[in-house]
PDB file of C-alpha atoms (C1' of nucleotides) in Angstrom:
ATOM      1  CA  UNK Z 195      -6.542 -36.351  -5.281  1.00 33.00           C
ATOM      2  CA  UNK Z 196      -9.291 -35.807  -3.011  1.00 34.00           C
ATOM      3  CA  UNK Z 197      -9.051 -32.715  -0.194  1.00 39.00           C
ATOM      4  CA  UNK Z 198      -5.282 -32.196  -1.123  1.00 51.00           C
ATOM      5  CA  UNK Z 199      -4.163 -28.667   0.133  1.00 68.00           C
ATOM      6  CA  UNK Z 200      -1.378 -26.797  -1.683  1.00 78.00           C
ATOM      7  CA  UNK Z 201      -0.350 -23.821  -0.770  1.00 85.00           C
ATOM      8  CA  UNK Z 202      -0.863 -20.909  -3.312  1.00 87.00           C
ATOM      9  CA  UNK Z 203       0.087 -17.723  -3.334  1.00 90.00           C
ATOM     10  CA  UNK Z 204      -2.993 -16.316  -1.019  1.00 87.00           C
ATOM     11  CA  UNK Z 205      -2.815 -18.974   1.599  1.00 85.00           C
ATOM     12  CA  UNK Z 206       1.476 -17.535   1.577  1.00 88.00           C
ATOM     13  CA  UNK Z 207      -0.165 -14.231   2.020  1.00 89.00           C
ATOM     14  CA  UNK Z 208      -2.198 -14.957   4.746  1.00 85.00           C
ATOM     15  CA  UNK Z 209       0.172 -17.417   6.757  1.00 88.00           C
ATOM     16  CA  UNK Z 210       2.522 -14.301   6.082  1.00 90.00           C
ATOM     17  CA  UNK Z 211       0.228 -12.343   7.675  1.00 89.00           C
ATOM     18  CA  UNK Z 212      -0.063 -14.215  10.721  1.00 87.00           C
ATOM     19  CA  UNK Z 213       3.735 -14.571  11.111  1.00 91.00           C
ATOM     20  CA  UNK Z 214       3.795 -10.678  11.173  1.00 93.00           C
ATOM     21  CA  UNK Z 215       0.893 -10.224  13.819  1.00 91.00           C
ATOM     22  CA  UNK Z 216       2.382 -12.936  15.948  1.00 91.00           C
ATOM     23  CA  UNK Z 217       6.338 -12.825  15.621  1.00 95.00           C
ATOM     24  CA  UNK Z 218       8.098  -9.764  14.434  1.00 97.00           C
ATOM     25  CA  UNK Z 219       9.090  -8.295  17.818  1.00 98.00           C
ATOM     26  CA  UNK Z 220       9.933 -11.142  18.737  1.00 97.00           C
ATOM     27  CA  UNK Z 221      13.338 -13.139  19.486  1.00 98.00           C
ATOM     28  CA  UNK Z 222      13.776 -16.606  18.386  1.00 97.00           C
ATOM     29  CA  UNK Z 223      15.304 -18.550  21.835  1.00 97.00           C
ATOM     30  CA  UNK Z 224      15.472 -22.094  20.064  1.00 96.00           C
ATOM     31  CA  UNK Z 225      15.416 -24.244  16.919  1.00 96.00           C
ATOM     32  CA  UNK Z 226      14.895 -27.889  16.445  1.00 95.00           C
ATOM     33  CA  UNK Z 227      15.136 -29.889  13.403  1.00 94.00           C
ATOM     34  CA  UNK Z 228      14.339 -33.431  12.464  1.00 92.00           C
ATOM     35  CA  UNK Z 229      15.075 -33.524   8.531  1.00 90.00           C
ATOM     36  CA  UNK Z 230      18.079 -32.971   6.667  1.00 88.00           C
ATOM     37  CA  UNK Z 231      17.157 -32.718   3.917  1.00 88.00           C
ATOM     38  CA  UNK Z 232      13.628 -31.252   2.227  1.00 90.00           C
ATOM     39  CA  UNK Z 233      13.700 -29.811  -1.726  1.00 88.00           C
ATOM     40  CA  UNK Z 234      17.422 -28.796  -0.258  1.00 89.00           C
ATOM     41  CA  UNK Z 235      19.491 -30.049   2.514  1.00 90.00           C
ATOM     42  CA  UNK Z 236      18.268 -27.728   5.748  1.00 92.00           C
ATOM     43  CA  UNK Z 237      20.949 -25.900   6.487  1.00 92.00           C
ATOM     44  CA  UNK Z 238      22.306 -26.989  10.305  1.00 91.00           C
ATOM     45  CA  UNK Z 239      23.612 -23.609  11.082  1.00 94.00           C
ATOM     46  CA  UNK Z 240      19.984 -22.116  11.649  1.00 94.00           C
ATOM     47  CA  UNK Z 241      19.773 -24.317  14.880  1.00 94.00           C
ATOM     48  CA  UNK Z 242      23.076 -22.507  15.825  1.00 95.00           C
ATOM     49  CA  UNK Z 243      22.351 -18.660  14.501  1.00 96.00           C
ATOM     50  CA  UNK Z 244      18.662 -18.335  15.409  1.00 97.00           C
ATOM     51  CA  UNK Z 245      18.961 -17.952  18.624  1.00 97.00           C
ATOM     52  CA  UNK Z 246      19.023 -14.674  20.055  1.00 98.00           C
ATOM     53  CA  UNK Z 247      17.917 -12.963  16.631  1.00 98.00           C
ATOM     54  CA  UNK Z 248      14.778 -10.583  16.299  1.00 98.00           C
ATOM     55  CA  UNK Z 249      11.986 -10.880  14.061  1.00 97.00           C
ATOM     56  CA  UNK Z 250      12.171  -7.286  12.144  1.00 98.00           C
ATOM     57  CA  UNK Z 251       9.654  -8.291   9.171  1.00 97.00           C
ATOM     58  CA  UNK Z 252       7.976 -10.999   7.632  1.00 95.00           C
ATOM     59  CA  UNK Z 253       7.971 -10.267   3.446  1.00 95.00           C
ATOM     60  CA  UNK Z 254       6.180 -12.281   0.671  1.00 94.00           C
ATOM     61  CA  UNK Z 255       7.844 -13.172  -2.649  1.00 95.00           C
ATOM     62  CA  UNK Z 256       5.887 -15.004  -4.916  1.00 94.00           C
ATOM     63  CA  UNK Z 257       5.335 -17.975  -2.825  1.00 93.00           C
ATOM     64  CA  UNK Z 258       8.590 -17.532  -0.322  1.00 94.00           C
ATOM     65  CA  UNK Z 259       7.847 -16.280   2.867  1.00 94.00           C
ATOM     66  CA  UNK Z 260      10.924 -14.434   4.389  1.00 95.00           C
ATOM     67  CA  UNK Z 261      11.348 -13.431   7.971  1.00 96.00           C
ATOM     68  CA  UNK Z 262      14.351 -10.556   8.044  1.00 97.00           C
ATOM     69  CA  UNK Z 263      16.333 -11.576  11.008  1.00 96.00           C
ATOM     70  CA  UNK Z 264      18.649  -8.685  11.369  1.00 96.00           C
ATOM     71  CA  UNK Z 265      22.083 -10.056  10.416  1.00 93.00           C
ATOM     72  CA  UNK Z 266      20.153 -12.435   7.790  1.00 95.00           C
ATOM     73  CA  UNK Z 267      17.132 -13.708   6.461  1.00 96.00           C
ATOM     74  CA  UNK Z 268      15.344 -17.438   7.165  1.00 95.00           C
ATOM     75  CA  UNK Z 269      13.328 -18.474   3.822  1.00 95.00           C
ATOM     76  CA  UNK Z 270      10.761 -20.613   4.183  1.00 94.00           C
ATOM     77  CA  UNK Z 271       8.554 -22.572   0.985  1.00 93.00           C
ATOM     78  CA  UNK Z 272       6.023 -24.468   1.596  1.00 90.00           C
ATOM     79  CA  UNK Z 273       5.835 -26.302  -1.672  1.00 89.00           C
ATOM     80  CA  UNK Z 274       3.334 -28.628  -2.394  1.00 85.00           C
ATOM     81  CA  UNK Z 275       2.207 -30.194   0.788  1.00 85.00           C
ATOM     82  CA  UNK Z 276       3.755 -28.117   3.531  1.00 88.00           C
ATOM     83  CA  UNK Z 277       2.354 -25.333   6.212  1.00 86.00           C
ATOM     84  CA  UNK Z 278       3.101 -23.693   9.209  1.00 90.00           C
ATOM     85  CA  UNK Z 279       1.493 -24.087  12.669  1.00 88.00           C
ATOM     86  CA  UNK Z 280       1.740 -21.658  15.895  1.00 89.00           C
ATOM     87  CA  UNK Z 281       1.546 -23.192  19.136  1.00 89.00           C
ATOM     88  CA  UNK Z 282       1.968 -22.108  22.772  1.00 88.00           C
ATOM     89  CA  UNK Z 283       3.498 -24.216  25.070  1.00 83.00           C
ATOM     90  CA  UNK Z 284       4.976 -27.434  24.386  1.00 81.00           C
ATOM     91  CA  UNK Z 285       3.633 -30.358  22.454  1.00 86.00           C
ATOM     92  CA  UNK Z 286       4.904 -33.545  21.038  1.00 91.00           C
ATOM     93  CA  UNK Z 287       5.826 -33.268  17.501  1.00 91.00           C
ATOM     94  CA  UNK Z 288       3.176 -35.458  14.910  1.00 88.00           C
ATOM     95  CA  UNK Z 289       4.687 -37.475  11.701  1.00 87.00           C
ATOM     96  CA  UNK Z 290       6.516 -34.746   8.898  1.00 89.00           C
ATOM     97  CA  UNK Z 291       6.496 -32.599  11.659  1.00 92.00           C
ATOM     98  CA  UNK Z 292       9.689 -31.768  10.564  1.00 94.00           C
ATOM     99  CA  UNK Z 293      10.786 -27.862  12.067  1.00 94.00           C
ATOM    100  CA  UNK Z 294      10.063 -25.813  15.406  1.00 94.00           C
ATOM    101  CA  UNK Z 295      11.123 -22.498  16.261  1.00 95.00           C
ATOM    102  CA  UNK Z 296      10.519 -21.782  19.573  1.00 96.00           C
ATOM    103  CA  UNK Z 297       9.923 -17.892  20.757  1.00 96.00           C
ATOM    104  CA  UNK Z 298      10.767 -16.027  23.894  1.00 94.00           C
ATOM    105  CA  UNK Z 299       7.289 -16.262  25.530  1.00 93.00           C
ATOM    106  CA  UNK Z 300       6.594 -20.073  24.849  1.00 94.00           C
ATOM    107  CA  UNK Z 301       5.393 -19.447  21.410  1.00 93.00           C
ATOM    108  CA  UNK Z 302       6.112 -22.556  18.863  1.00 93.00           C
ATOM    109  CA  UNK Z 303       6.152 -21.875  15.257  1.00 93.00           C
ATOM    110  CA  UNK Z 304       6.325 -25.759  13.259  1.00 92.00           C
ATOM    111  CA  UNK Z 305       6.609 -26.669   9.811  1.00 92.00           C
ATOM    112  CA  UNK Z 306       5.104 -29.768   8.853  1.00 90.00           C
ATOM    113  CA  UNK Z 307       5.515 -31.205   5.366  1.00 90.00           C
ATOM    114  CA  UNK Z 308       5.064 -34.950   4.242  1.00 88.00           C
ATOM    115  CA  UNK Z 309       6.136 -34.313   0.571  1.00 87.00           C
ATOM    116  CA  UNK Z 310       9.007 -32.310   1.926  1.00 89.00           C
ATOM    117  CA  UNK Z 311       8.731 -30.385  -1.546  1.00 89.00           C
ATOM    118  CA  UNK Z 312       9.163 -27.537   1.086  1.00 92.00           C
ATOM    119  CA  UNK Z 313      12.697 -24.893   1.731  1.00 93.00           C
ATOM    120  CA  UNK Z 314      13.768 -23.891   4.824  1.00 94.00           C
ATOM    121  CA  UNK Z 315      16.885 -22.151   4.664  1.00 94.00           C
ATOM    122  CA  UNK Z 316      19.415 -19.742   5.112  1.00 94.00           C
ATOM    123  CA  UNK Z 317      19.949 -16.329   3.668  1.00 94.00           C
ATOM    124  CA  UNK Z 318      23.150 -14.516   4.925  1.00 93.00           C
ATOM    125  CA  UNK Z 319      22.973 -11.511   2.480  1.00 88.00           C
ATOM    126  CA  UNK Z 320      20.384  -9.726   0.409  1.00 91.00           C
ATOM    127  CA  UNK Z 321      17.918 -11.925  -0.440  1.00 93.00           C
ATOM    128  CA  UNK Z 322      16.965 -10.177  -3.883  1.00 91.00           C
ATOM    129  CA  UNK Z 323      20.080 -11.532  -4.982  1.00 90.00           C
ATOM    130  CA  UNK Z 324      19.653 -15.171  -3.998  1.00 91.00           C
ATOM    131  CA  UNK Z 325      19.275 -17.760  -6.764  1.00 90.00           C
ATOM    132  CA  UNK Z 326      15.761 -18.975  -5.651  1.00 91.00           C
ATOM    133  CA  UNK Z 327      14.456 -14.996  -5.433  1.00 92.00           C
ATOM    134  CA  UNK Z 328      16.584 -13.480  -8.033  1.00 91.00           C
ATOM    135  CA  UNK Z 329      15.092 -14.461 -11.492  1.00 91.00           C
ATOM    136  CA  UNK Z 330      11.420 -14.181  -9.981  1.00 93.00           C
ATOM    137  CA  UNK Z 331       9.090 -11.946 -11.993  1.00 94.00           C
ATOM    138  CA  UNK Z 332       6.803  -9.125 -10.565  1.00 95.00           C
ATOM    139  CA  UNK Z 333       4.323  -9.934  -8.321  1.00 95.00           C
ATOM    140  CA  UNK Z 334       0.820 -10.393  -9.763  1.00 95.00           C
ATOM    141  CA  UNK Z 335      -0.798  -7.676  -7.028  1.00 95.00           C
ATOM    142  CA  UNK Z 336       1.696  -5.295  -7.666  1.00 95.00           C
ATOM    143  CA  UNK Z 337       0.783  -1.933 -10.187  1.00 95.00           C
ATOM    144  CA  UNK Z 338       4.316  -3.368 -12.184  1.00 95.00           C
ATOM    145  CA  UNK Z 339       2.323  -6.507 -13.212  1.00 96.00           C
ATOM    146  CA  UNK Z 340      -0.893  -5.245 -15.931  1.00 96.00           C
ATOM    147  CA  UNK Z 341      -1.765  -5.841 -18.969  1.00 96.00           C
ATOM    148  CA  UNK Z 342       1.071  -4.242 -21.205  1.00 96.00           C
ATOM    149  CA  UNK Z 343       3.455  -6.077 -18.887  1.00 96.00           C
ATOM    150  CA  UNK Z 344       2.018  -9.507 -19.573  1.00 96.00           C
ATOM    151  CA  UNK Z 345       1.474  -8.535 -23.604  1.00 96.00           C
ATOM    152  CA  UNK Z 346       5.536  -7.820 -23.963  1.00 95.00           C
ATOM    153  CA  UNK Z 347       5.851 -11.087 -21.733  1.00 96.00           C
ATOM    154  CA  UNK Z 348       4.061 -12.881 -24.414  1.00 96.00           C
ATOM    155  CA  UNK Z 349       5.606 -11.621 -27.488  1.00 95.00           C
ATOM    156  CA  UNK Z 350       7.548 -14.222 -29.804  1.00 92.00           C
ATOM    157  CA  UNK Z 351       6.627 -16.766 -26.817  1.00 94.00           C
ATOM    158  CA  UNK Z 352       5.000 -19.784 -28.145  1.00 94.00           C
ATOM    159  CA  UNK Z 353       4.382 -21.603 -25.321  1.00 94.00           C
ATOM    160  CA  UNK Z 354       0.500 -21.833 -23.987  1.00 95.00           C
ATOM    161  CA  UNK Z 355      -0.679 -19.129 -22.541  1.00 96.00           C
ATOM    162  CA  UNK Z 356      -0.992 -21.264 -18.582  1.00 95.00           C
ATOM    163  CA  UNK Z 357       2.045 -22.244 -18.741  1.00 95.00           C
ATOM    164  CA  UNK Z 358       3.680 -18.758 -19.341  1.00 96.00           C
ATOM    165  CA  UNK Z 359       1.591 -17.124 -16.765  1.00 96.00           C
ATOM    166  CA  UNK Z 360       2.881 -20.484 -14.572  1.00 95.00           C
ATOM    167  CA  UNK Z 361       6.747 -19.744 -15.226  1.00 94.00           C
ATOM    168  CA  UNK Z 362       7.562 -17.881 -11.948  1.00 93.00           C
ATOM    169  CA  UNK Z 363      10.204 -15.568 -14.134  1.00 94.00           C
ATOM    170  CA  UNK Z 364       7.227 -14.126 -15.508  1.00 96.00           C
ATOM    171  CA  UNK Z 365       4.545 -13.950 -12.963  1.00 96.00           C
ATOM    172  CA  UNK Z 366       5.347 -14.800  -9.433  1.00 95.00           C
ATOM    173  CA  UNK Z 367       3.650 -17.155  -7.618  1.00 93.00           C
ATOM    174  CA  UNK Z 368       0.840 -17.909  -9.727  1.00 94.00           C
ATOM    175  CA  UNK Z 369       0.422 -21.985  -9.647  1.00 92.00           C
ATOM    176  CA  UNK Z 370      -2.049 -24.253 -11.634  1.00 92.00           C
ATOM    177  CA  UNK Z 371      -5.147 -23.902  -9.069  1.00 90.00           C
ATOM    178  CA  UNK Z 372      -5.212 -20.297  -9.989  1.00 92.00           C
ATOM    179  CA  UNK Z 373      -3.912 -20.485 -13.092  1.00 94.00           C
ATOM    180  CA  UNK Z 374      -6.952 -22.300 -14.003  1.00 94.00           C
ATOM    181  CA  UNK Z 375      -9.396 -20.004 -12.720  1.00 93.00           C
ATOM    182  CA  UNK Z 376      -8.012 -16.331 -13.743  1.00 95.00           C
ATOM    183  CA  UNK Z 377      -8.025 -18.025 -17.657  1.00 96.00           C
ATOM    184  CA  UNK Z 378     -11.695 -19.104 -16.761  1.00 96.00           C
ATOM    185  CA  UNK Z 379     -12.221 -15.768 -15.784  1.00 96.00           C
ATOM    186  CA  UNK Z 380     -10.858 -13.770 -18.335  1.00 97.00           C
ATOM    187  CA  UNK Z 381     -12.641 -16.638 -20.659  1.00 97.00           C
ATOM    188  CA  UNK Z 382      -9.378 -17.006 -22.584  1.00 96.00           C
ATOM    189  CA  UNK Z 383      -8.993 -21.412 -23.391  1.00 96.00           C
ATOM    190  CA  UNK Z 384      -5.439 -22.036 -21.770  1.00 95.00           C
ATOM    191  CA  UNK Z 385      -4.298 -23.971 -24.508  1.00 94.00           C
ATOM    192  CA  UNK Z 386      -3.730 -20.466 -26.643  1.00 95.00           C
ATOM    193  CA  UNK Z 387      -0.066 -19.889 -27.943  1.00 95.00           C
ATOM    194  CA  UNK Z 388       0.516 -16.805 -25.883  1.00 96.00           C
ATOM    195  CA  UNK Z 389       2.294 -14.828 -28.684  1.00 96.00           C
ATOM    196  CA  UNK Z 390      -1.085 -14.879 -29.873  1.00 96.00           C
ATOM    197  CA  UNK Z 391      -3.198 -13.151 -27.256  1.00 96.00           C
ATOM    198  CA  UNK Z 392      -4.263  -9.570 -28.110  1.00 97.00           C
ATOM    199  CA  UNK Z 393      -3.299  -6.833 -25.596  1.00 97.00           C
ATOM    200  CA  UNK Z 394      -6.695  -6.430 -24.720  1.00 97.00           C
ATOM    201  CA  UNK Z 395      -7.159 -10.294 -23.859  1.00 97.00           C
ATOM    202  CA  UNK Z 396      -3.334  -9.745 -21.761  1.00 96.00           C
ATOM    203  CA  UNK Z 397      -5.181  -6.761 -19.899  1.00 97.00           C
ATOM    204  CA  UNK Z 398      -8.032  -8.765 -19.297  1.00 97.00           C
ATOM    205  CA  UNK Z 399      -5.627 -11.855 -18.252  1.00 96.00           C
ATOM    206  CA  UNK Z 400      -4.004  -9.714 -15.676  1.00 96.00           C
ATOM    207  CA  UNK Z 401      -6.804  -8.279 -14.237  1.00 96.00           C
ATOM    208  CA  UNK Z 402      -8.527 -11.339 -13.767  1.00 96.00           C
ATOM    209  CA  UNK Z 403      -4.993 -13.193 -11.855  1.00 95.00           C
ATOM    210  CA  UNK Z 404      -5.154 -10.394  -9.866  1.00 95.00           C
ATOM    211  CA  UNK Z 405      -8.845 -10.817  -8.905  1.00 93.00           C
ATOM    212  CA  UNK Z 406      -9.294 -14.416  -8.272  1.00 92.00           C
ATOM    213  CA  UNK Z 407      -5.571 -14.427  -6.138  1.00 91.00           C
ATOM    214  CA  UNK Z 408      -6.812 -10.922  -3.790  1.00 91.00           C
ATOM    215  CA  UNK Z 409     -10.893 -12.580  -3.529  1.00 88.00           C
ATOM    216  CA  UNK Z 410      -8.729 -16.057  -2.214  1.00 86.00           C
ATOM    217  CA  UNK Z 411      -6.699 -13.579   0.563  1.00 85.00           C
ATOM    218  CA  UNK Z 412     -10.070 -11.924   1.127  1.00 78.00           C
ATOM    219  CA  UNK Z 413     -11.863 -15.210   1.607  1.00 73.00           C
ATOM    220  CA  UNK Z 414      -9.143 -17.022   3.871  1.00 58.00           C
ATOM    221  CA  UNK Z 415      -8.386 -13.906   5.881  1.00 47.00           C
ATOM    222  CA  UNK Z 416     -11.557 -14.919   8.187  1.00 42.00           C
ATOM    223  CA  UNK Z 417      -9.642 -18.434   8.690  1.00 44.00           C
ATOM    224  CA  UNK Z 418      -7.207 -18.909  11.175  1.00 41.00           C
ATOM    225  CA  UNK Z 419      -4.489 -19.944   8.581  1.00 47.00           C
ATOM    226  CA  UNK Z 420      -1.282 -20.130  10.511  1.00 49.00           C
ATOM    227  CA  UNK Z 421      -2.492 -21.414  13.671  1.00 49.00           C
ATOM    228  CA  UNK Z 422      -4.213 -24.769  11.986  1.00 50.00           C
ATOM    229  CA  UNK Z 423      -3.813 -25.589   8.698  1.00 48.00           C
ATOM    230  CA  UNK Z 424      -4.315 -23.511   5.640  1.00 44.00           C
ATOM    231  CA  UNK Z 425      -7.634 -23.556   3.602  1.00 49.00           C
ATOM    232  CA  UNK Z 426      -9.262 -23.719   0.383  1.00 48.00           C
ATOM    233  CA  UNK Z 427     -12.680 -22.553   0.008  1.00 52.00           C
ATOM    234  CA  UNK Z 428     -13.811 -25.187  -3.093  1.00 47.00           C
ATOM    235  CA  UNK Z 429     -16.740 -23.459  -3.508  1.00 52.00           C
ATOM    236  CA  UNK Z 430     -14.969 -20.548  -5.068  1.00 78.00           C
ATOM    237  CA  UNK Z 431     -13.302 -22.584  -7.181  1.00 87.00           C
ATOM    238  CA  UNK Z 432     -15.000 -22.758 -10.462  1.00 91.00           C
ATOM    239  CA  UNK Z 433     -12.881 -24.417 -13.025  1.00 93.00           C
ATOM    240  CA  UNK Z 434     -10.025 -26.011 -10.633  1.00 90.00           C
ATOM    241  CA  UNK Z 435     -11.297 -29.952 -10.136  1.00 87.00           C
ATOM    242  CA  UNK Z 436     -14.684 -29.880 -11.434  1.00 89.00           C
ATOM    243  CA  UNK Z 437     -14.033 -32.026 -14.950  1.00 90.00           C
ATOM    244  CA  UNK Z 438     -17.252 -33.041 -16.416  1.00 90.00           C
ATOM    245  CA  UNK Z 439     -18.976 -30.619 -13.854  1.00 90.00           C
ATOM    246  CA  UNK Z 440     -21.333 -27.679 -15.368  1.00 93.00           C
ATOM    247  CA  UNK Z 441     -19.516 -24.276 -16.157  1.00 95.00           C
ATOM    248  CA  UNK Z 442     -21.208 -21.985 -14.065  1.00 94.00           C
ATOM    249  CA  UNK Z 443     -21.568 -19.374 -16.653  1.00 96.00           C
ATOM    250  CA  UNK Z 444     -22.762 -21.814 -19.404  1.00 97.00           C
ATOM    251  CA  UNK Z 445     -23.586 -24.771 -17.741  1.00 95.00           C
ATOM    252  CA  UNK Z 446     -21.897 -26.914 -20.348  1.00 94.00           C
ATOM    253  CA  UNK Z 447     -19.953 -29.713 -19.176  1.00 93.00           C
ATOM    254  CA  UNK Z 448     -16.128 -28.700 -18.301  1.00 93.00           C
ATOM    255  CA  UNK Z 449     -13.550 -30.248 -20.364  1.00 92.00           C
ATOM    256  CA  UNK Z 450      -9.973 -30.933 -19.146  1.00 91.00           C
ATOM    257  CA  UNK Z 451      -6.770 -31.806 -20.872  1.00 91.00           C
ATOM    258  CA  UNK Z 452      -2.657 -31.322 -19.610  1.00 89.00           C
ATOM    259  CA  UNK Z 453      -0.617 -28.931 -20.410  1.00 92.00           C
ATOM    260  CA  UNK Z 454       2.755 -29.039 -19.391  1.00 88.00           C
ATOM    261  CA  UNK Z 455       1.622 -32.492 -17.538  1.00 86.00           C
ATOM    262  CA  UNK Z 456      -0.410 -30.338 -15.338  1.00 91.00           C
ATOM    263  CA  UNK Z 457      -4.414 -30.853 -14.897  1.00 91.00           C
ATOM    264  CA  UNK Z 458      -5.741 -28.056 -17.252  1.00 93.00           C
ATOM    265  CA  UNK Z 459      -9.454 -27.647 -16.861  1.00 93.00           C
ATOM    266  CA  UNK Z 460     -11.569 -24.995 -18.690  1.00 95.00           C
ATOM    267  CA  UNK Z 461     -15.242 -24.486 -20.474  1.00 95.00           C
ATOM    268  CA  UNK Z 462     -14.787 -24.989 -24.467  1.00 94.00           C
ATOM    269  CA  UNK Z 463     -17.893 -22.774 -25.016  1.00 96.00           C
ATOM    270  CA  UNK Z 464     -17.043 -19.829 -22.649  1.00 97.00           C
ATOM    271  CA  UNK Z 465     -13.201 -19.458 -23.152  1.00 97.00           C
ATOM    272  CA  UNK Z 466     -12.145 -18.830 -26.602  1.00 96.00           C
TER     273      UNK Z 466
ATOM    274  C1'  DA O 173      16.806 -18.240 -25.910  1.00 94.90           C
ATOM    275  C1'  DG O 174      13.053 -20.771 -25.365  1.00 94.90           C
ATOM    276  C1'  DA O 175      10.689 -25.040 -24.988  1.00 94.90           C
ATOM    277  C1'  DA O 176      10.288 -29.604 -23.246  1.00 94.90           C
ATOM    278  C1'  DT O 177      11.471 -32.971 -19.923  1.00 94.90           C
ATOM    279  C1'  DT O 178      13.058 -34.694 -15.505  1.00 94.90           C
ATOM    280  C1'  DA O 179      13.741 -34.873 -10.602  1.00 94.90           C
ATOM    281  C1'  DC O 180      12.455 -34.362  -5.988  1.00 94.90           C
ATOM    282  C1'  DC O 181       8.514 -36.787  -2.344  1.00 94.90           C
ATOM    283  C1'  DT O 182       4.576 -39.081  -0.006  1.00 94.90           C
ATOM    284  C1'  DG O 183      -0.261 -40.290   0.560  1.00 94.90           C
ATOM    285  C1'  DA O 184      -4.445 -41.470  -1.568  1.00 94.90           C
ATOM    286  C1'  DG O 185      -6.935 -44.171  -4.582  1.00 94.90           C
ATOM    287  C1'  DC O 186      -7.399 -47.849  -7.641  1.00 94.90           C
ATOM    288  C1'  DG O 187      -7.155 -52.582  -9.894  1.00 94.90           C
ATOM    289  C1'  DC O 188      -6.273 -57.079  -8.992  1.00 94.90           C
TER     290       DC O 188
ATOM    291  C1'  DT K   8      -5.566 -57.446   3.125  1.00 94.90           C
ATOM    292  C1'  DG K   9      -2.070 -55.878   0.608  1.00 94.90           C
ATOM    293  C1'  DC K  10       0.856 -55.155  -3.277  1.00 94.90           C
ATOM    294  C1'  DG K  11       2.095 -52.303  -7.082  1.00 94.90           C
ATOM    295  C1'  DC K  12       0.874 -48.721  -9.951  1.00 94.90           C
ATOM    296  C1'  DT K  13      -0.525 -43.861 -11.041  1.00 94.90           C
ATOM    297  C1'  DC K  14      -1.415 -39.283  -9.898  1.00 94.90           C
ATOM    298  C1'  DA K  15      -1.143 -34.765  -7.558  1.00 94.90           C
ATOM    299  C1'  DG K  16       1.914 -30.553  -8.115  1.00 94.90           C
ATOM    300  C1'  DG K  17       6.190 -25.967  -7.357  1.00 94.90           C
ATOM    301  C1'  DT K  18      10.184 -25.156  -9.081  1.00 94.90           C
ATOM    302  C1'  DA K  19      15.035 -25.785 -10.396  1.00 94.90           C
ATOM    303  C1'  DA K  20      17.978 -28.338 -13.197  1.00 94.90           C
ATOM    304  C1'  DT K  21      18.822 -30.549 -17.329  1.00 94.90           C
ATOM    305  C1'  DT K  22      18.368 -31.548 -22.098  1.00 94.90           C
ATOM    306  C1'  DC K  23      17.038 -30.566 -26.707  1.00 94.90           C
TER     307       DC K  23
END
DNA sequence: AGAATTACCTGAGCGC
DNA sequence: TGCGCTCAGGTAATTC
């Protein structure tokens, strides 16, 4: 698909970032829905308990963005097709427009999501503990996630090394766009059985996922994310969608294949 | 336990 | 023009 934008882990980040600048402080005065039901029913009780609560924080995990509320949390995913939009003042909600929370001060946060692959919902206690957030691995920019991590990860695991670095109780948040690229990177192919990667080739896996995900926050921090729309930057992208196109190390032609039914594209000469 | 498969959803692109 | 089909993909649930 042509100009599709999901939301990885660094355009999370940087929407996260934006929420934090623009809303903790501040106290949510009113919440409208229009969907029942998105990956999971919405629950109807945030129109009712919203109100009146602070913003204390705005926290990352993996891909969920959480805004601490005080007496609970409100978790938001964005899945595959979904993002968030500040606004100030009123304006007519557009097609999947699906969620606004309105601000004391006129401000208008709305999440808009025609897959509706998306989460919004309610977290009453300690989110660490909640079903969707409690089996979640380290996160990839943390000092927890390295190389010895990801090489006991892999032992006895027979399952390609993409798709283990894709299962979200390893790794968190680290989905097939960048998937692609840190294995291009680290010039490991991604069809490897990952109880077969040395430690050295782990080390220089998780390096390389942390590079390509902290260059994406570094090159989308200059966009206004969470006012518009997030943002790849294609030209950064040098395995993810270019099948048939020259490797840019090589120049060979880039092969691609599916693993786990998921587009799998690599450079047969430069990743071994 | 781990691996493989399925389900959820809509828009775009394609063949006819 | 439009119908029907396939694909894209995060993640949890289900099955093997």
């Amino acid at each position: 698909m042509k100009g599709e934008i999901v939301p990885e882990l660094p355009e999370v980040e940087v929407t996260r970032c934006r929420l934090e600048e623009e809303l903790v402080g501040k106290r949510f005065v009113r919440v409208v829905s229009r969907v029942t039901k998105l990956r999971l029913p919405v629950p109807e009780l945030l129109v009712r308990v919203l109100p009146g609560l602070l913003v204390r924080a705005v926290v990352r995990r993996g891909k969920y963005l959480l805004l601490d509320c005080g007496e609970g949390w409100l978790l938001v995913h964005l899945g595959m097709s979904g993002f968030l939009r500040l606004l100030h003042g009123e304006s007519p909600p557009a097609r999947h427009d699906h969620l606004d929370f309105l601000f004391e001060g006129g401000l208008l946060l709305r999440f808009h999501d025609p897959r509706k692959f998306g989460i919004v919902t309610w977290i009453a206690g300690d989110p660490g503990e909640h079903p969707l957030l409690n089996k979640i691995g380290p996160e990839p920019l943390s000092a927890e996630f390295d190389g010895n991590y990801l090489f006991s990860a892999c032992r006895s695991r027979t399952v390609a090394i993409k798709q283990l670095i894709m299962n979200s109780a390893v790794v968190a948040g680290v989905g097939n766009i960048y998937a692609n690229e840190a294995l291009f990177l680290s010039r490991i192919r991604p069809d490897r059985p990952a109880g077969k990667l040395t430690r050295e080739e782990c080390q220089r896996l998780a390096v390389s996922i942390r590079t390509v995900l902290e260059d994406s926050i570094g090159a989308g921090s200059s966009f206004r994310v969470a006012e518009e729309t997030v943002s790849y930057h294609p030209l950064q992208l040098k395995v993810y969608g270019r099948r048939g196109a020259s490797c840019t190390v090589c120049g060979n032609p880039l092969k691609e294949t599916r693993l786990g039914n998921r587009s799998t594209v690599f450079c047969e000469d430069c990743q071994k």
